Structure formats: structure tokens, C-alpha cells
Coordinates of C-alpha atoms in Angstrom, one line a residue:
X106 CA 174.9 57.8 111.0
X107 CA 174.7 57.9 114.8
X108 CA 172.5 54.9 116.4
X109 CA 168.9 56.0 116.6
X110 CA 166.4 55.2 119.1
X111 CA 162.6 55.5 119.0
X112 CA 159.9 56.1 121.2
X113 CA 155.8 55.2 121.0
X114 CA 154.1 58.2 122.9
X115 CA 150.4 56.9 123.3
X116 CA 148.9 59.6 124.8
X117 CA 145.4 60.2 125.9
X118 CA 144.3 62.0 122.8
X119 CA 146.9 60.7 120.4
X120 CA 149.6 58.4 119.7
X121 CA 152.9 59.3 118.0
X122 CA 155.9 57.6 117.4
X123 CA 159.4 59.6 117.3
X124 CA 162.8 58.8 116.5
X125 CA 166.0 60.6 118.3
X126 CA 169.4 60.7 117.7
X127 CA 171.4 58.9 120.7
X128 CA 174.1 61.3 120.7
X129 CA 172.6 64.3 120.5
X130 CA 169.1 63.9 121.8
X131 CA 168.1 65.6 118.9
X132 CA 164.7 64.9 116.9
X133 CA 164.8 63.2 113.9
X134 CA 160.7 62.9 112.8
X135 CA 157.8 61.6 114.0
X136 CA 154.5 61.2 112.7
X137 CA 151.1 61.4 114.9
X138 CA 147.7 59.8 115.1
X139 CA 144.6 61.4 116.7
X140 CA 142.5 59.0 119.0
X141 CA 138.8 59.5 119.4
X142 CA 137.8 58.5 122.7
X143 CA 134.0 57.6 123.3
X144 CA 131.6 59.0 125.9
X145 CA 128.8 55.9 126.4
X146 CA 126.9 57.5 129.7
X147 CA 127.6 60.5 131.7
X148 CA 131.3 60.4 133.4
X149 CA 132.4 57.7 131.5
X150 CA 135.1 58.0 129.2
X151 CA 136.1 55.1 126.7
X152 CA 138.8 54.0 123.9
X153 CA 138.8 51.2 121.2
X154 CA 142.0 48.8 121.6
X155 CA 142.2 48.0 118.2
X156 CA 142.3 51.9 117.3
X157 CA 145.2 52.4 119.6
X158 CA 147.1 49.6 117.8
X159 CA 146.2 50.7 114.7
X160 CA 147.6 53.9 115.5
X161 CA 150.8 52.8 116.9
X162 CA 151.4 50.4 113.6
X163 CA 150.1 53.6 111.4
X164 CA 152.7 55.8 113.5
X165 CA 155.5 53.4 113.2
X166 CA 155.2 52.8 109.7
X167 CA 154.6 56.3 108.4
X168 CA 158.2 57.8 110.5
X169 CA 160.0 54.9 109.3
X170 CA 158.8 56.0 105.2
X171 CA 159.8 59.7 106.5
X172 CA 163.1 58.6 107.8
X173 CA 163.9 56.3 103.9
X174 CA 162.8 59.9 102.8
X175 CA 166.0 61.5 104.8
X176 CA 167.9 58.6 103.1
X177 CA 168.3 57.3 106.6
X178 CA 168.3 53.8 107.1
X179 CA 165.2 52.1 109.7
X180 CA 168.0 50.1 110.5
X181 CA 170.1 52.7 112.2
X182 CA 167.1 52.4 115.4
X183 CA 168.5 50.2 117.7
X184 CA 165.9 49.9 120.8
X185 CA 162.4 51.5 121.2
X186 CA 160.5 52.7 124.2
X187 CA 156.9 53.0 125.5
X188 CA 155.4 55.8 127.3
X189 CA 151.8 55.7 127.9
X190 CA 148.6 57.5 129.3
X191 CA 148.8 55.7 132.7
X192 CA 145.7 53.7 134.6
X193 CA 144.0 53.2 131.5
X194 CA 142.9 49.9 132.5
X195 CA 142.5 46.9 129.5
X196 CA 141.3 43.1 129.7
X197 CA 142.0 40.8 126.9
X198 CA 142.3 37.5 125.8
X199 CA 145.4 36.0 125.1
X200 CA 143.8 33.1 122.8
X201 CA 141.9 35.2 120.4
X202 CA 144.2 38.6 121.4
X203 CA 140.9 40.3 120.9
X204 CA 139.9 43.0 123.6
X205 CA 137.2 41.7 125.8
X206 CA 135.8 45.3 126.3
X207 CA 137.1 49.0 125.5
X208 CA 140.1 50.4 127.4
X209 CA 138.4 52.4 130.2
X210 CA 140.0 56.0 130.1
X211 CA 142.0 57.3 133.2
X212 CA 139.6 60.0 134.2
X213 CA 136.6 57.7 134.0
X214 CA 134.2 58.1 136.6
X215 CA 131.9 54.7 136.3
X216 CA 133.7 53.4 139.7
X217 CA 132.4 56.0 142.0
X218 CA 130.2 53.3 143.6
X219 CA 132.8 50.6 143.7
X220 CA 135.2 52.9 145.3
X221 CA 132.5 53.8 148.1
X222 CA 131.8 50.5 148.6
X223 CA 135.7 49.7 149.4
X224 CA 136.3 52.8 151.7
X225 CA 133.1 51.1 153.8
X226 CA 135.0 48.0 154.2
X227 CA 138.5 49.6 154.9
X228 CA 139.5 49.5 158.8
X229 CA 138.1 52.7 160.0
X230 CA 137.0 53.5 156.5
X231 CA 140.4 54.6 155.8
X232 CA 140.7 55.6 151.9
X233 CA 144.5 55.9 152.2
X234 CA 146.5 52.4 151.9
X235 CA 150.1 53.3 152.8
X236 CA 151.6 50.1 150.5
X237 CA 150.1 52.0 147.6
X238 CA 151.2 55.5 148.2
X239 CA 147.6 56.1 146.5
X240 CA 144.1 56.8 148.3
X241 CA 141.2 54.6 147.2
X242 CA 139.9 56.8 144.1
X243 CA 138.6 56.4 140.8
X244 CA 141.9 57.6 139.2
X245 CA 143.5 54.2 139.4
X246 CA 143.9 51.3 137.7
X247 CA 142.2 48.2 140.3
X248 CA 138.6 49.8 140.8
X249 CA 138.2 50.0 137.0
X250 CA 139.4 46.2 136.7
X251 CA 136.7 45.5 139.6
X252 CA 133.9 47.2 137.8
X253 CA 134.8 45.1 134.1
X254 CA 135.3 42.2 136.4
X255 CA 131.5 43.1 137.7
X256 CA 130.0 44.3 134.6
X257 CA 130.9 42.4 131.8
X258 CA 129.9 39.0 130.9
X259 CA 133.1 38.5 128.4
X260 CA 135.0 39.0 131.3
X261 CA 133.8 36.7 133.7
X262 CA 134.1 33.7 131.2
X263 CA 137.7 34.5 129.9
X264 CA 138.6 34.2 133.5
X265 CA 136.7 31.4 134.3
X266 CA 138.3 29.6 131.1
X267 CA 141.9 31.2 132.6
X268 CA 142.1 33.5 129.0
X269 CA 142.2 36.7 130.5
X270 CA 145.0 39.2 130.3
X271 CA 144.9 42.5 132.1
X272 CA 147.3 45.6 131.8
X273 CA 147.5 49.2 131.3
X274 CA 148.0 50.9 127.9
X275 CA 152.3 49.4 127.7
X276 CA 151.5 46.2 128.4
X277 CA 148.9 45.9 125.6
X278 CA 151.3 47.5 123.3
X279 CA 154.5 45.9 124.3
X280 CA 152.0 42.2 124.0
X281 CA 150.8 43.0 120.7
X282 CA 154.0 44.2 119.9
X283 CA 155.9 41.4 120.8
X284 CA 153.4 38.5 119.4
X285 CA 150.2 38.7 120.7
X286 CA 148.8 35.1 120.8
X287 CA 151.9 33.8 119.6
X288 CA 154.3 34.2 122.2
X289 CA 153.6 37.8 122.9
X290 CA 155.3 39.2 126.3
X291 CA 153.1 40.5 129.1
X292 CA 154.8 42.8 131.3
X293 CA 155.0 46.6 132.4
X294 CA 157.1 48.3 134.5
X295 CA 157.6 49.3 138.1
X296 CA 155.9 52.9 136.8
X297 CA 153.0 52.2 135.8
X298 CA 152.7 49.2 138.2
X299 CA 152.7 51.6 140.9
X300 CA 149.3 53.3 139.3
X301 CA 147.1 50.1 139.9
X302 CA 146.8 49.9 143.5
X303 CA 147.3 46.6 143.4
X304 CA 151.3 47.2 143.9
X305 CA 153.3 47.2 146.9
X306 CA 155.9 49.9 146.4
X307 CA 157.7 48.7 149.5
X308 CA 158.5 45.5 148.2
X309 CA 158.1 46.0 144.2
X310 CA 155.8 43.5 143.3
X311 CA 152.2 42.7 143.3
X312 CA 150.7 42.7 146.6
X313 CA 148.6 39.2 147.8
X314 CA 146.6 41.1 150.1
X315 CA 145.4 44.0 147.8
X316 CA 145.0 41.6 145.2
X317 CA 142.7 40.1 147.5
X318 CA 141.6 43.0 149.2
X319 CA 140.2 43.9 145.0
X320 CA 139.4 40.3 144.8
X321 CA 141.5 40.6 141.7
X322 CA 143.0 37.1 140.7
X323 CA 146.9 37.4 140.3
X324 CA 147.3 35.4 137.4
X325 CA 146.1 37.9 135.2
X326 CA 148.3 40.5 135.9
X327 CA 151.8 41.6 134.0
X328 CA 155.1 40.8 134.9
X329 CA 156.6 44.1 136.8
X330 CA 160.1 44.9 135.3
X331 CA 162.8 47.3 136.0
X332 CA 161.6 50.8 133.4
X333 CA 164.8 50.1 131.2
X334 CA 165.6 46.3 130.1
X335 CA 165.2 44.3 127.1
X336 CA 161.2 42.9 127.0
X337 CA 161.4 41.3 123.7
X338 CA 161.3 42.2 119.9
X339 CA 159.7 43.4 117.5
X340 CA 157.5 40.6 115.6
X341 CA 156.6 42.1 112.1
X342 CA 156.4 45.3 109.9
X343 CA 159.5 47.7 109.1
X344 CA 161.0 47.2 112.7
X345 CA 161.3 43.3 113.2
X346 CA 163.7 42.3 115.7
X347 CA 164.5 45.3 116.7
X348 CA 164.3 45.2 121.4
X349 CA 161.8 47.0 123.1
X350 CA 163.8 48.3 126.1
X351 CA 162.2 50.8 127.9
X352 CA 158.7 51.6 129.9
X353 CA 157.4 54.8 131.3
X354 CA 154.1 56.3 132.1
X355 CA 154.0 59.3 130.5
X356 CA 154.7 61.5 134.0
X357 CA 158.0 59.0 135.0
X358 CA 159.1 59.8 130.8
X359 CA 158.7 63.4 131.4
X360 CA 160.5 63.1 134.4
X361 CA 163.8 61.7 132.7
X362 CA 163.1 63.3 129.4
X363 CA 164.1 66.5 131.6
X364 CA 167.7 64.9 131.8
X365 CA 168.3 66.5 135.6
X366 CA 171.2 65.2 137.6
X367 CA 169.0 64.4 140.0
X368 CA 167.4 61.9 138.2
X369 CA 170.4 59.5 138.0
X370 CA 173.0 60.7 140.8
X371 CA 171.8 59.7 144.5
X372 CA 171.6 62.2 146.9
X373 CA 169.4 62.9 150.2
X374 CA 165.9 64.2 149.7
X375 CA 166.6 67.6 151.1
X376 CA 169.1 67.8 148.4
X377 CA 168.0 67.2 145.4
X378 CA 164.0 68.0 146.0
X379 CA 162.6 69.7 142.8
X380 CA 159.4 69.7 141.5
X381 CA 158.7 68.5 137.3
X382 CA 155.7 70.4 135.9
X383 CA 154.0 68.5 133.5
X384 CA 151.7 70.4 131.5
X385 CA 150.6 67.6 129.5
X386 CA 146.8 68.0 128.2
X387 CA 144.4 66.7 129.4
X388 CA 146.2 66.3 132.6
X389 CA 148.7 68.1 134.8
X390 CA 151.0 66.2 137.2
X391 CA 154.1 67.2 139.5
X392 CA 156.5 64.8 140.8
X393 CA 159.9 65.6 143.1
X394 CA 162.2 62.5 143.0
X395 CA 163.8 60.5 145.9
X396 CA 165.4 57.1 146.3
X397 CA 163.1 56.4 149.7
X398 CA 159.4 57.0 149.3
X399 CA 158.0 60.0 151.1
X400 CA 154.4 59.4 152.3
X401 CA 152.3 62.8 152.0
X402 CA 150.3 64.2 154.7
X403 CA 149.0 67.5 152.0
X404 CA 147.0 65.4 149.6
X405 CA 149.9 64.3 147.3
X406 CA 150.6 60.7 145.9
X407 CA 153.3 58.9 146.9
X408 CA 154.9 56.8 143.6
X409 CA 157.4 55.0 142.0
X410 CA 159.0 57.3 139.1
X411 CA 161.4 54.9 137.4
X412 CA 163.7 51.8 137.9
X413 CA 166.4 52.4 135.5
X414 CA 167.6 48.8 135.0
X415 CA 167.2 45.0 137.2
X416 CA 169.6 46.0 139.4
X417 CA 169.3 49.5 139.6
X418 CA 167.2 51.0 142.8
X419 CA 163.5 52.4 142.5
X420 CA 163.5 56.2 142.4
X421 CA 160.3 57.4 144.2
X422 CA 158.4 60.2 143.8
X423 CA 155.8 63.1 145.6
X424 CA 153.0 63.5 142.9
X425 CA 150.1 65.8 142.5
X426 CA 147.8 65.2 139.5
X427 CA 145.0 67.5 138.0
X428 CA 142.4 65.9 136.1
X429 CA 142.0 68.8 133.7
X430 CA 144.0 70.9 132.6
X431 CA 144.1 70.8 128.5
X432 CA 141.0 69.4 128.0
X433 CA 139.5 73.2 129.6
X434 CA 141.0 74.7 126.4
X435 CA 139.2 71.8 124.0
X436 CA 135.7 72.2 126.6
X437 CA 135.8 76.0 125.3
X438 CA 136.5 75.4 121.4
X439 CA 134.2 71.9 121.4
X440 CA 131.3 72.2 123.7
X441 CA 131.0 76.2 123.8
X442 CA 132.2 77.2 120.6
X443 CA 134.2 79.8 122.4
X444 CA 137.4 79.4 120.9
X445 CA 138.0 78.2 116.9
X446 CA 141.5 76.5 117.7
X447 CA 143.1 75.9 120.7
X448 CA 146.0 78.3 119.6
X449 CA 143.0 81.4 119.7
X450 CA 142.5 80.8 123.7
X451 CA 146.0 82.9 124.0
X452 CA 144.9 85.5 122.0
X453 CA 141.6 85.8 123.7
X454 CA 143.3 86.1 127.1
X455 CA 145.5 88.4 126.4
X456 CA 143.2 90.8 124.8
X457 CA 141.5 90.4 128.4
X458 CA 144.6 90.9 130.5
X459 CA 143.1 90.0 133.2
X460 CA 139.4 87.7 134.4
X461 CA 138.4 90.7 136.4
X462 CA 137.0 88.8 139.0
X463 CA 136.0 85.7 137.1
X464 CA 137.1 82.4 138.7
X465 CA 137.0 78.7 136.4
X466 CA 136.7 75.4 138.4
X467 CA 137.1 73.1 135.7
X468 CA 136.0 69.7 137.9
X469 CA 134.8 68.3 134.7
X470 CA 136.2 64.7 136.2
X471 CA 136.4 65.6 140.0
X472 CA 138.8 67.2 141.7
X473 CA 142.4 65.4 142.4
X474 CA 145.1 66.6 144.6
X475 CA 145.3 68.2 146.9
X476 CA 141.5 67.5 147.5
X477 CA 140.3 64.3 146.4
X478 CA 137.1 65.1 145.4
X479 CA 135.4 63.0 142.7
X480 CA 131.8 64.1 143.3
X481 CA 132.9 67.6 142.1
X482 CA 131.9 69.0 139.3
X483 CA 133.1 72.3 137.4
X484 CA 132.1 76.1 137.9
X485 CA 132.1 79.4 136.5
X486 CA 131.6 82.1 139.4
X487 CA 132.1 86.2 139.4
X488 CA 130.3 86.8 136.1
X489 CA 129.0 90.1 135.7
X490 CA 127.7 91.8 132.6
X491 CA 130.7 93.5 131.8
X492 CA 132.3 89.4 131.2
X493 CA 133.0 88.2 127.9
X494 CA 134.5 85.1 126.4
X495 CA 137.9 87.1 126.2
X496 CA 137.7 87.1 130.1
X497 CA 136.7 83.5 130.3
X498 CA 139.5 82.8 128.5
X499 CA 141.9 84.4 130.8
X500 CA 140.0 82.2 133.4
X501 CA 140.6 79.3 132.0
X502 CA 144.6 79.9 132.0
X503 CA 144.5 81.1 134.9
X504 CA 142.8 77.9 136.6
X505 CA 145.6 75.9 135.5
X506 CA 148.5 78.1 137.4
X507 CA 146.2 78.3 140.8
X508 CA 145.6 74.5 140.4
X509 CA 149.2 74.8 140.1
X510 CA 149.9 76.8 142.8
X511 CA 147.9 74.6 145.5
X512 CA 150.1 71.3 144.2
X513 CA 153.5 73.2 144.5
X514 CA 152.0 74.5 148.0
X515 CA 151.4 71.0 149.3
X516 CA 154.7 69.9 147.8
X517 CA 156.8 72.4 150.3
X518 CA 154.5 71.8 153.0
X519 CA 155.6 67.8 152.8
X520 CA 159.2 68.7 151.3
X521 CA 159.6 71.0 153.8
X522 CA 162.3 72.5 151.5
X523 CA 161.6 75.6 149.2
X524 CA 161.7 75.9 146.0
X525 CA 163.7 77.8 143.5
X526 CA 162.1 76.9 140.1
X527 CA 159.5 74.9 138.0
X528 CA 160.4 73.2 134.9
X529 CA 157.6 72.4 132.5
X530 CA 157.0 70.4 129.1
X531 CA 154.4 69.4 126.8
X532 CA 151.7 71.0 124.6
X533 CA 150.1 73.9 126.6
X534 CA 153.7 75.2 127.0
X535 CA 153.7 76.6 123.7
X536 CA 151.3 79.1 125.5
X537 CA 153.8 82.3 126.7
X538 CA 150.6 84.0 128.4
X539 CA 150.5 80.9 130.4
X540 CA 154.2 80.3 130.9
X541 CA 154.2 84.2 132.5
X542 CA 150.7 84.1 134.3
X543 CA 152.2 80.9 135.7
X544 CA 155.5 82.2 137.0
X545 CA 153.5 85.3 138.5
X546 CA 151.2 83.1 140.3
X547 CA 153.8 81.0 141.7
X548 CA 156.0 83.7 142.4
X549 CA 159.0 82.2 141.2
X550 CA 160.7 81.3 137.6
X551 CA 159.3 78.5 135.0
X552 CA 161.7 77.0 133.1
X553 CA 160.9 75.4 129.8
X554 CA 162.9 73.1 127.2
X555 CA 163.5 74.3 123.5
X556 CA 162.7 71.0 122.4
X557 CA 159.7 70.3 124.1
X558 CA 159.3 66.6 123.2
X559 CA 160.6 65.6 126.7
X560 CA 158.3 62.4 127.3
X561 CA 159.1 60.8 124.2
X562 CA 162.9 61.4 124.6
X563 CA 162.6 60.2 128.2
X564 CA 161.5 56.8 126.9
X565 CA 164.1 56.6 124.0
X566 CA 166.9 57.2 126.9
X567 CA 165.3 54.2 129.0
X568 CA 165.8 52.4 125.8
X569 CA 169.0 53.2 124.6
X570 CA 170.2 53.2 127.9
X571 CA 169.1 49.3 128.6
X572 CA 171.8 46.4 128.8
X573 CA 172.3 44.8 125.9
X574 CA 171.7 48.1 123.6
X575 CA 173.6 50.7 125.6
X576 CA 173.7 53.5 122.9
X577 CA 172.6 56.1 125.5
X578 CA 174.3 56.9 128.0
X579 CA 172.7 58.2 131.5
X580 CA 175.7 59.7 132.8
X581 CA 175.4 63.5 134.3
X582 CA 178.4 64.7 132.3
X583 CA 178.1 62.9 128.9
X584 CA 174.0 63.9 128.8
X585 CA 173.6 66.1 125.7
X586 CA 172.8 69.5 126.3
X587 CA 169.0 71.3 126.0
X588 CA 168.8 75.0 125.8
X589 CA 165.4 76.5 127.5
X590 CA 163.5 79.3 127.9
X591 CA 163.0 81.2 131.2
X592 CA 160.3 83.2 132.6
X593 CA 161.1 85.5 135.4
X594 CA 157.9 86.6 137.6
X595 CA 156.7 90.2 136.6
X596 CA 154.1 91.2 139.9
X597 CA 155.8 93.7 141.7
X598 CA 154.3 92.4 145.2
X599 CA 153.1 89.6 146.7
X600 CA 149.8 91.3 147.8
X601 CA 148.9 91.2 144.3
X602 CA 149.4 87.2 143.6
X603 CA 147.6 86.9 147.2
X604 CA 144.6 89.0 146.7
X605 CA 144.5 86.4 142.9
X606 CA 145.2 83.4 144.8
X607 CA 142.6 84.0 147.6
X608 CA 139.8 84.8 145.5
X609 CA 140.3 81.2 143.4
X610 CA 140.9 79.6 147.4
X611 CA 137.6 81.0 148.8
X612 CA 135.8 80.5 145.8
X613 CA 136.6 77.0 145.5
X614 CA 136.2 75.8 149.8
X615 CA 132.7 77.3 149.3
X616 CA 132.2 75.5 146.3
X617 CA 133.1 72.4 147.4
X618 CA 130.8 72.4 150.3
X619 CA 128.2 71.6 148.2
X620 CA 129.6 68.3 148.3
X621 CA 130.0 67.3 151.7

């Protein structure tokens, strides 16, 4: 049998665990694992540590009976990787390993005060801190560590008593993982480091003034490693000793998972700029890679993608994020009852053909790039008697591609270089009205992979790729080959995608004056 590698893919809505072959990139199984997430107070947005755990055990242990059902042997997986829903931010205790409060979600909106009350004592009330590549915002990882540090009593004491452990969703895994109390390894990697604001991307570390800046105390935090070395073993259950050897965020993942040459040759910006769609429910994130970090002046992020080994360089990368993107779909089956199944929205749609006028703003969580926006809240306009749900369906869809369409915008407008094509992944690519409305809008082709597990199997090739395992290869000409599926734009003229586009732009400047 060929060497295996695995991957845990804790998502925000799920965890799964997968298994690839190294040779051939192809998927053996997997099993998955809902996660319910908890909503205590308006704009807050919640998930129970243990549950994850439990889920990645549950995961683990159910693909490894699956695999003994293939007659293949658990010991053919030689490394696993982590990829993981990124700023979910998590304090624990490393004597007990108990959480010392729930895993406060990404798209949480609690800080909204505590991020006001930083811009008012930034120089000039500047949100934008250029050692980050991030503005001050309630996205990221160091305002929700302020408010538990604020907020909850279990805190304060662990770190009086020096028990406390902080870290985003990999470096809770990777501790438990590797020991917990006993000996576990506390660490992430230069990826999700970069999320936290508390990292200088200049110098790849943890940044003493930010730290102070946050009045966060440094001790608490991870270790930063490269995205692709050995962190430790396996402790217990069907995959003892086996290394954990790679780190992602789930974006960075995607990124590789895509297996471009340009993610492992080195070439100048202008050549290799091209822009990774990741429509990933409940979020939606585009990144172009470099090896120097490009600062955005269009409302984009400026990030570390990967570090694919100790001595390997950082690849940086242009990022636009959308808070909601999936979770529209789930807003109309769950809360309206519009939809039975998310499967149905395509249906609906395309029974529509077309929202005749109706725009969606889905700023359930605030709006993210281009605009920055967290007061904002979502919309509805252009309803007439004549809409239905079929046409709020189409809506909905069609929010994601102009959402879309503004990152891609802001992306050339920094870039500076044009773009040919869009590859996408994840689970709202299954969608082929989506996949064509969103090559219309963009005017240009969308490009998605056959095997559509690309996050997963970016996270087994940081793995298997890691010194000391090296059963994956990174090489442009010995990466196996993934077939995908084009989607050629089918608007005759540009006056027609400009007349959409400039509805859904008017339409949403108005709408967010209401927030000024």
C-alpha cells in the first residue's frame, strides 16, 4: 500500500477527519462530525471545547474502523495535519486541561466596544497597524482574548496562578493531541499566528509591543512554528505515535490544497499574482500569494499564507474575507423556513432565473472587506409584490458573486495586474447556478477541482511533506494531477453585468450610510 497521510479539518460547523493517499492525492475516507455552536446574547457566537475534541477523537476513530474495513492497515498513515477555522480564540488551563470558558467563534461580535476603545487610543485613531497586515476589528483573535481577559473571573485567576494557556482552534488540538497536562505541545503556526494581531509578520514572531499594546501577557501564548514540521505525536487511541506535522488555517490549506506552481516556485509578484476563491461556508476568503508582503490600500488584509518548513521562507498573502457567505443559505432554510435543504436553494433560483430587481445584504456579522463595517447589519431591498422566495433565492446567490466581485475588484486595484481566472473549492461549489452566475458576474472563467476536498489535502501535503516524514513531495513536476471543471462566462455584454453590479453597489453605499 502507498504511505497515507491524514488530515483533521475542524471547521466552523463541523470537524472531519480524512485520509489521502501520498502518491496520488487521492481520497481514501473520512468521516464527519456536526458542531453546534451556541448563540448566548445577540451577536455573540459560541463553541464548547470539549465538543470539538470529542469530535476530532469521534472523527479519528470512526475513519480509522472505515479504513480496517478497506483491509487497509491505520498503520500505513505516516503524519497528520491540522487545518482549522481560524481566530477562534480559546483559554485553558494547562493543570486541569479543562477550558476556562467556551471557544469564542470567529464572527463573534461581543468586542465591538473593546475594539472602539483601542482605535481611541491608537495615534490618530488609526485602526490599521502595518506590523499586522490587519485593521483593528472584531474578526481577530487579540480583542476576543481582551474581552475573556476582562470578563471572566476563571480567567483572571489562571493567569494570576500562571495556569493559563491561550491559542486558536490548532493549538488546542495539536495540545490535547499531544498530552494535554502531561507534556502536551503548545504551538501553532506562522498562519494562523498571523490572525491574532498580536503577530509581527515582519519579523515572524510575537510582537512585545502589541502584546503590550493588548496588554496581553506573552507567556501565555503558543510557540509560532514553520506550517510543515514535526510538533509531536500522537499520545493515545488508534494513531499513537504517529507525528503531527502540518498546520494551516483553513484559507492557507485551501491555498496549497490547490497544488499551483505558484505556491512552491518563487517568482516576482507580478508574475505569479492569482487570486484562490474559497467558497467555504460560512465564510468566503481570497488570497493571491507572494514571498514579500504587499500592504493593501483597497480594504484587503495583508497575511502570512504558509511557511513550508524552519528554513523555508514565509509566503505572504492579499486576503479579502466575507463574513457570510454559506451561512445565507442555512439563514433561509433555519430562521425563514424558505428552503427545506440547503441543496433546494439551487433549484429555487433557478426556477427564478433572475432576482428581478431584488438585492440581499447578508451583514448578519458586519461587513468585512473591502468595507470594514461591523455595525452593519443585513438587508433585503427591491421587493415588490410580484417577489417570491424563488427570487430571494436567486438573491441570496447572487450576493455571494457581487461580494465576490468587489474583493476581486480591490485585489487588481492593489495587484495592479489583471486577472485571467478564479479557482474555487469547498461546499457551495457543488452549486452550478452559482459557479455560472459567478463567472457571469466576474466576467471571466471559474475554475473548480473534481475533488473538491482541497483544505483537507492541503494539510495532509504540509504533513507528508515535513522533514522527518517526507512521503509527499511539493515539487511542481512530481505533484499529482487534479482534473476540474470550467465555467466560461455566458453575458454577451458587459452592460448587462454592470447595470447587475451597480444596482447591488448603490444599494449597498446607501445602505451603509445608515451607519456612519
Amino acid at each position: 500500500m502507498e504511505p497515507l497521510v491524514a488530515a483533521i479539518d475542524q471547521g466552523t460547523s463541523s470537524t472531519r477527519f480524512l485520509v489521502f493517499n501520498a502518491k496520488t492525492a487521492e481520497l481514501i475516507c473520512h468521516h464527519q462530525v456536526e458542531i453546534n455552536q451556541s448563540f448566548p446574547k445577540e451577536g455573540w457566537v459560541e463553541e464548547d471545547p470539549r465538543e470539538i475534541m470529542q469530535s476530532v477523537y469521534e472523527c479519528m476513530e470512526r475513519t480509522c474502523e472505515k479504513l480496517c474495513q478497506l483491509n487497509i492497515s491505520v498503520s500505513n498513515i505516516k503524519a497528520v495535519g491540522v487545518t482549522n477555522q481560524r481566530e477562534t480564540t480559546l483559554v485553558w488551563d494547562k493543570e486541569t486541561g479543562e477550558p476556562l470558558y467556551n471557544a469564542i467563534v470567529w464572527l463573534d461580535l461581543r468586542t465591538q466596544s473593546t475594539v472602539e476603545r483601542l482605535i481611541n487610543k491608537a495615534p490618530g485613531r488609526n485602526k490599521n497597524h502595518l506590523k499586522t497586515g490587519l485593521p483593528i476589528s472584531t474578526y481577530f483573535s487579540a480583542v476576543k482574548l481582551r474581552w475573556l481577559l476582562d470578563n471572566v473571573d476563571e480567567i483572571q485567576e489562571a493567569m494570576l496562578d500562571g495556569r493559563a494557556m491561550f491559542g486558536t482552534v490548532d493549538s488546542w488540538i495539536i495540545w490535547c493531541l499531544t498530552g494535554g497536562r502531561n507534556g502536551g505541545v503548545h504551538c501553532t503556526d506562522v498562519s494562523n499566528a498571523s490572525r491574532t494581531m498580536l503577530f509581527n509578520i515582519h519579523s515572524m514572531d510575537w510582537d512585545p509591543e502589541l502584546c503590550r499594546y493588548f496588554d496581553v501577557p506573552m507567556e501565555i501564548l503558543p510557540k509560532v512554528r514553520s506550517s510543515s514540521e514535526i510538533y509531536g505525536c500522537m499520545k493515545s487511541g488508534s494513531l499513537a505515535g504517529v507525528p503531527i506535522s502540518g498546520c494551516l488555517g483553513d484559507q492557507s490549506a485551501a491555498l496549497v490544497g490547490q497544488m499551483s506552481i505558484c505556491c512552491f516556485l518563487h517568482f516576482t509578484f507580478d508574475c505569479l499574482i492569482k487570486i484562490y476563491c474559497f467558497v467555504i461556508s460560512p465564510s468566503v476568503s481570497y488570497l493571491s500569494c507572494d514571498y514579500q508582503p504587499v500592504m493593501s490600500e483597497h480594504g484587503l488584509l495583508t497575511t502570512v499564507a504558509y511557511k513550508m518548513g524552519k528554513d523555508e521562507p514565509a509566503c505572504y498573502a492579499l486576503e479579502g474575507s466575507v463574513a457570510i457567505a454559506g451561512a445565507v443559505v442555512r439563514w433561509l432554510k433555519d430562521n425563514m423556513g424558505i428552503v427545506q435543504s440547503s441543496s433546494e436553494i439551487e433549484k429555487l433560483a433557478a426556477a427564478a432565473g433572475s432576482s428581478y430587481g431584488c438585492y440581499f445584504v447578508p451583514a448578519f456579522s458586519g461587513l468585512y472587506a473591502p468595507y470594514w463595517e461591523p455595525s452593519a447589519r443585513g438587508i433585503i431591498c427591491g421587493l415588490t409584490q410580484f417577489t417570491n422566495r424563488n427570487h430571494l433565492a436567486f438573491a441570496a446567490l447572487e450576493a455571494v458573486c457581487f461580494q465576490t466581485r468587489e474583493i476581486l475588484d480591490a485585489m487588481n486595484q492593489d495587484s495592479g495586474v489583471p486577472l485571467t481566472q478564479l479557482q474555487v473549492d469547498g461546499g457551495m461549489t457543488s452549486n452550478r447556478l452559482l459557479m455560472q452566475l459567478q463567472a457571469d458576474i466576474l466576467c471571466m472563467p471559474v475554475v473548480r477541482p473534481t475533488m473538491s476536498e482541497t483544505t483537507a489535502l492541503g494539510a495532509a501535503m504540509a504533513a507528508g511533506a515535513a522533514e522527518g516524514v517526507q512521503v509527499w513531495t511539493l515539487s511542481p513536476d512530481q505533484l499529482p494531477h487534479v482534473t476540474s471543471e470550467k465555467y466560461e462566462p455566458q453575458i454577451n455584454s458587459d452592460a448587462e453585468t454592470g447595470f447587475k453590479l451597480l444596482g447591488w453597489t448603490v444599494g449597498l453605499k446607501q445602505f451603509l450610510q445608515l451607519f456612519e
